[in-house]
Amino acid sequence: MTTPSDARAWVPDDPTPDSLREALQACRGCELFEDATQAVPWRGSFDARLLLLGEQPGDQEDRQGAPFVGPAGRVLVDALDEAGIDRSDVFVTNTVKHFRWRSGGGKRRIHQSPGRGHVEACKPWLDAELALLRPAGAVLLGGTAGKALYGSTFRVGEARSVLRDWPERYPVSHPPGWVLATIHPAAVLRADAGDRQEAYDGLVSDLRMARESLPPPPG
Ligand code: URA
Ligand code: SF4
């Protein structure tokens, strides 16, 4: 069998959230499904004003089938709360929908960042989600999300903390009014103990900027 090059063959035409969620589990658009438990879809309402884009599921997400439910997810939830962002107003998804990992010996599964090929292969799922969304703003959590939107030269350290336009190279029907890049919450956990608070505070401060940049809630 030839290796499929991307997810397009698995994405339904004119999808609904339900058909998208169901079809995602069958995806064989790249090899990452082989070693993963399941594909991890988005979480949240398609009416949310804020889109949060992560990298890929981690160990816990792979087991539980929902994004940001592991250690990085706890950091994210705390930071969202501290920034005053209502969790019900957030649509969270990942750039790549299957967990990429290598064995750490025994049962340990060590996260491996997805490659550019995986990001490209998986993009039709993100395209389909975006086609159903009308977010006011988008927050990119880390470099993988940033590169998926702005290209391989994107560096989150340089690009974070400023509102930018949705990239022209990525046409979508209802682009968010602004995009804000910030660090990945896992980077807070990876920081040296002495730097962790500062990393976390930076994440909260970026999320606060996102909240302040949202239009008033409808109604
Ligand atoms: N990191 C991510 O980028 N996404 C998740 O869902 C979990 C950890
Ligand atoms: Fe399909 Fe994406 Fe999973 Fe690859 S990572 S199999 S493209 S859902």
Coordinates of C-alpha atoms and ligand atoms in Angstrom, one line a residue:
M1 CA 0.0 0.0 0.0
T2 CA 1.3 3.5 -0.8
T3 CA 1.5 5.9 2.1
P4 CA -1.4 8.3 2.1
S5 CA -0.1 11.9 1.9
D6 CA -2.8 13.7 3.9
A7 CA -6.2 13.5 5.6
R8 CA -8.3 14.8 2.8
A9 CA -9.8 11.4 1.8
W10 CA -11.2 11.0 5.3
V11 CA -12.8 14.5 5.8
P12 CA -16.5 14.4 4.9
D13 CA -17.9 16.9 2.4
D14 CA -20.0 19.5 4.1
P15 CA -19.3 18.2 7.5
T16 CA -21.2 18.9 10.7
P17 CA -19.5 18.8 14.1
D18 CA -20.9 15.3 14.6
S19 CA -19.9 13.9 11.2
L20 CA -16.5 15.4 11.6
R21 CA -15.9 13.9 15.0
E22 CA -17.0 10.5 13.8
A23 CA -14.9 10.6 10.6
L24 CA -11.8 11.7 12.5
Q25 CA -11.4 8.3 14.2
A26 CA -11.1 6.6 10.8
C27 CA -8.3 8.8 9.6
R28 CA -5.2 7.1 8.1
G29 CA -3.8 10.3 6.5
C30 CA -0.4 9.7 8.0
E31 CA 1.2 7.0 10.1
L32 CA 0.6 8.5 13.5
F33 CA -2.7 6.6 14.0
E34 CA -0.7 3.4 14.1
D35 CA 0.8 3.9 17.6
A36 CA -2.0 6.0 19.1
T37 CA -5.0 4.9 21.1
Q38 CA -7.4 7.2 19.2
A39 CA -7.6 10.5 17.4
V40 CA -8.3 13.5 19.7
P41 CA -10.9 15.9 18.4
W42 CA -11.6 19.5 19.6
R43 CA -13.4 20.5 22.8
G44 CA -15.8 23.3 23.1
S45 CA -18.6 25.1 21.3
F46 CA -18.4 26.1 17.6
D47 CA -20.0 29.3 18.8
A48 CA -17.0 30.2 21.0
R49 CA -15.4 33.6 20.5
L50 CA -11.9 32.3 21.2
L51 CA -10.0 29.6 19.3
L52 CA -7.1 28.0 21.1
L53 CA -4.7 26.0 19.0
G54 CA -2.3 23.5 20.6
E55 CA 0.2 21.1 19.1
Q56 CA -0.9 17.5 19.4
P57 CA -2.5 15.3 22.1
G58 CA -0.2 14.1 24.9
D59 CA -0.3 10.8 26.8
Q60 CA -3.4 11.6 28.8
E61 CA -5.2 13.1 25.9
D62 CA -4.5 10.0 23.8
R63 CA -6.0 7.8 26.5
Q64 CA -9.0 10.0 27.3
G65 CA -9.8 11.3 23.9
A66 CA -10.0 15.0 24.7
P67 CA -7.5 17.8 24.3
F68 CA -5.6 19.4 27.2
V69 CA -6.7 17.0 29.9
G70 CA -3.2 16.2 31.2
P71 CA -0.6 18.2 33.0
A72 CA -0.3 20.9 30.3
G73 CA -4.1 21.1 30.3
R74 CA -4.1 21.9 34.0
V75 CA -1.6 24.7 33.5
L76 CA -3.8 26.0 30.6
V77 CA -7.0 25.9 32.7
D78 CA -5.4 27.7 35.6
A79 CA -4.0 30.3 33.2
L80 CA -7.4 30.8 31.5
D81 CA -9.1 31.2 34.9
E82 CA -6.5 33.7 36.1
A83 CA -6.8 35.7 32.9
G84 CA -10.6 35.8 33.3
I85 CA -11.4 33.8 30.2
D86 CA -14.7 31.9 30.5
R87 CA -13.9 28.3 29.5
S88 CA -17.3 28.0 27.9
D89 CA -16.2 30.7 25.4
V90 CA -13.2 28.7 24.2
F91 CA -12.9 26.2 21.4
V92 CA -9.7 24.2 21.9
T93 CA -8.1 22.0 19.3
N94 CA -4.8 20.6 18.2
T95 CA -2.8 21.1 15.0
V96 CA -2.2 17.3 14.8
K97 CA -4.9 15.0 16.0
H98 CA -2.9 11.8 16.9
F99 CA -0.2 11.5 19.7
R100 CA 3.3 11.1 18.4
W101 CA 5.6 9.4 20.9
R102 CA 8.6 7.2 21.4
S103 CA 9.1 4.6 24.0
G104 CA 10.8 5.7 27.2
G105 CA 11.2 2.1 28.4
G106 CA 8.5 0.1 30.1
K107 CA 5.2 1.8 29.7
R108 CA 6.6 5.3 29.5
R109 CA 5.6 7.1 26.3
I110 CA 7.7 10.2 25.6
H111 CA 6.2 13.0 23.6
Q112 CA 7.8 13.7 20.2
S113 CA 6.8 16.9 18.4
P114 CA 5.0 16.2 15.1
G115 CA 7.1 16.8 12.0
R116 CA 6.2 19.2 9.3
G117 CA 4.8 16.3 7.2
H118 CA 2.4 15.4 10.0
V119 CA 1.2 18.9 10.3
E120 CA 0.6 19.2 6.6
A121 CA -1.1 15.8 6.5
C122 CA -3.4 16.7 9.4
K123 CA -4.3 20.2 8.2
P124 CA -7.5 19.2 6.4
W125 CA -9.1 18.5 9.8
L126 CA -8.1 21.9 11.0
D127 CA -9.4 23.4 7.8
A128 CA -12.8 21.6 8.4
E129 CA -13.0 22.9 12.0
L130 CA -12.2 26.4 10.9
A131 CA -14.9 26.3 8.2
L132 CA -17.4 25.8 11.0
L133 CA -16.0 28.4 13.3
R134 CA -16.4 32.2 13.5
P135 CA -14.0 33.0 16.3
A136 CA -13.3 36.6 17.2
G137 CA -9.7 35.8 18.1
A138 CA -7.2 32.9 18.0
V139 CA -4.5 32.1 20.5
L140 CA -1.6 29.9 19.2
L141 CA -0.1 27.8 21.9
G142 CA 3.5 27.3 20.9
G143 CA 5.6 26.9 17.8
T144 CA 3.8 24.0 16.1
A145 CA 0.6 26.0 15.9
G146 CA 2.5 29.1 14.8
K147 CA 4.4 27.3 12.0
A148 CA 1.2 25.7 10.8
L149 CA -0.3 29.1 10.2
Y150 CA 2.6 31.4 9.4
G151 CA 5.2 29.0 8.0
S152 CA 8.4 27.3 9.1
T153 CA 10.2 30.5 9.9
F154 CA 7.8 31.3 12.7
R155 CA 9.4 31.5 16.2
V156 CA 7.1 31.9 19.1
G157 CA 9.7 33.7 21.3
E158 CA 9.9 36.5 18.7
A159 CA 6.3 36.4 17.6
R160 CA 4.4 36.2 20.9
S161 CA 2.5 38.8 22.8
V162 CA 1.3 40.9 19.8
L163 CA -1.9 40.8 17.9
R164 CA -1.4 40.0 14.3
D165 CA -3.6 39.3 11.3
W166 CA -4.8 35.9 10.3
P167 CA -2.2 34.8 7.6
E168 CA -3.0 35.5 4.0
R169 CA -1.4 32.2 3.1
Y170 CA -4.2 30.4 4.9
P171 CA -7.5 31.3 3.5
V172 CA -10.6 30.5 5.6
S173 CA -14.2 31.6 5.3
H174 CA -14.4 33.5 8.6
P175 CA -10.9 34.3 9.8
P176 CA -10.5 35.5 13.4
G177 CA -10.1 39.2 13.7
W178 CA -6.7 38.7 15.3
V179 CA -4.2 36.1 16.2
L180 CA -2.0 36.0 19.3
A181 CA 0.9 33.6 19.8
T182 CA 2.1 32.6 23.2
I183 CA 4.1 29.8 24.8
H184 CA 2.8 26.3 25.0
P185 CA 1.6 25.5 28.5
A186 CA 3.9 22.5 28.5
A187 CA 6.8 25.0 28.3
V188 CA 5.9 26.2 31.8
L189 CA 6.3 22.6 33.1
R190 CA 9.6 22.2 31.2
A191 CA 11.1 25.5 32.6
D192 CA 13.7 25.2 35.3
A193 CA 12.0 25.5 38.7
G194 CA 13.4 29.0 39.2
D195 CA 11.9 30.2 35.9
R196 CA 8.6 28.5 36.1
Q197 CA 6.6 31.3 37.7
E198 CA 7.8 33.8 35.2
A199 CA 6.9 31.5 32.3
Y200 CA 3.5 31.0 33.8
D201 CA 2.9 34.7 34.4
G202 CA 3.9 35.4 30.8
L203 CA 1.3 32.9 29.6
V204 CA -1.4 34.5 31.8
S205 CA -0.4 38.0 30.6
D206 CA -0.8 36.9 27.0
L207 CA -4.2 35.3 27.7
R208 CA -5.3 38.5 29.5
M209 CA -4.4 40.4 26.3
A210 CA -6.5 38.0 24.4
R211 CA -9.5 38.5 26.8
E212 CA -9.2 42.3 26.5
S213 CA -9.1 42.0 22.7
L214 CA -12.4 40.1 22.5
P215 CA -15.6 42.0 21.6
P216 CA -18.3 42.0 24.2
P217 CA -20.2 38.8 24.4
P218 CA -23.4 38.7 22.3
G219 CA -26.7 39.4 24.0
Ligands
URA1 N1 -0.4 19.6 24.4 C1 -1.1 20.0 23.3 O1 -0.6 20.7 22.5 N2 -2.4 19.6 23.2 C2 -3.0 18.8 24.1 O2 -4.1 18.4 23.8 C3 -2.2 18.4 25.2 C4 -1.0 18.8 25.3
SF4_2 FE1 -5.0 11.6 10.2 FE2 -3.9 13.6 11.5 FE3 -4.1 11.3 12.7 FE4 -2.3 11.7 10.7 S1 -2.3 12.7 12.7 S2 -3.7 9.9 11.0 S3 -3.5 13.0 9.4 S4 -5.8 12.5 12.1

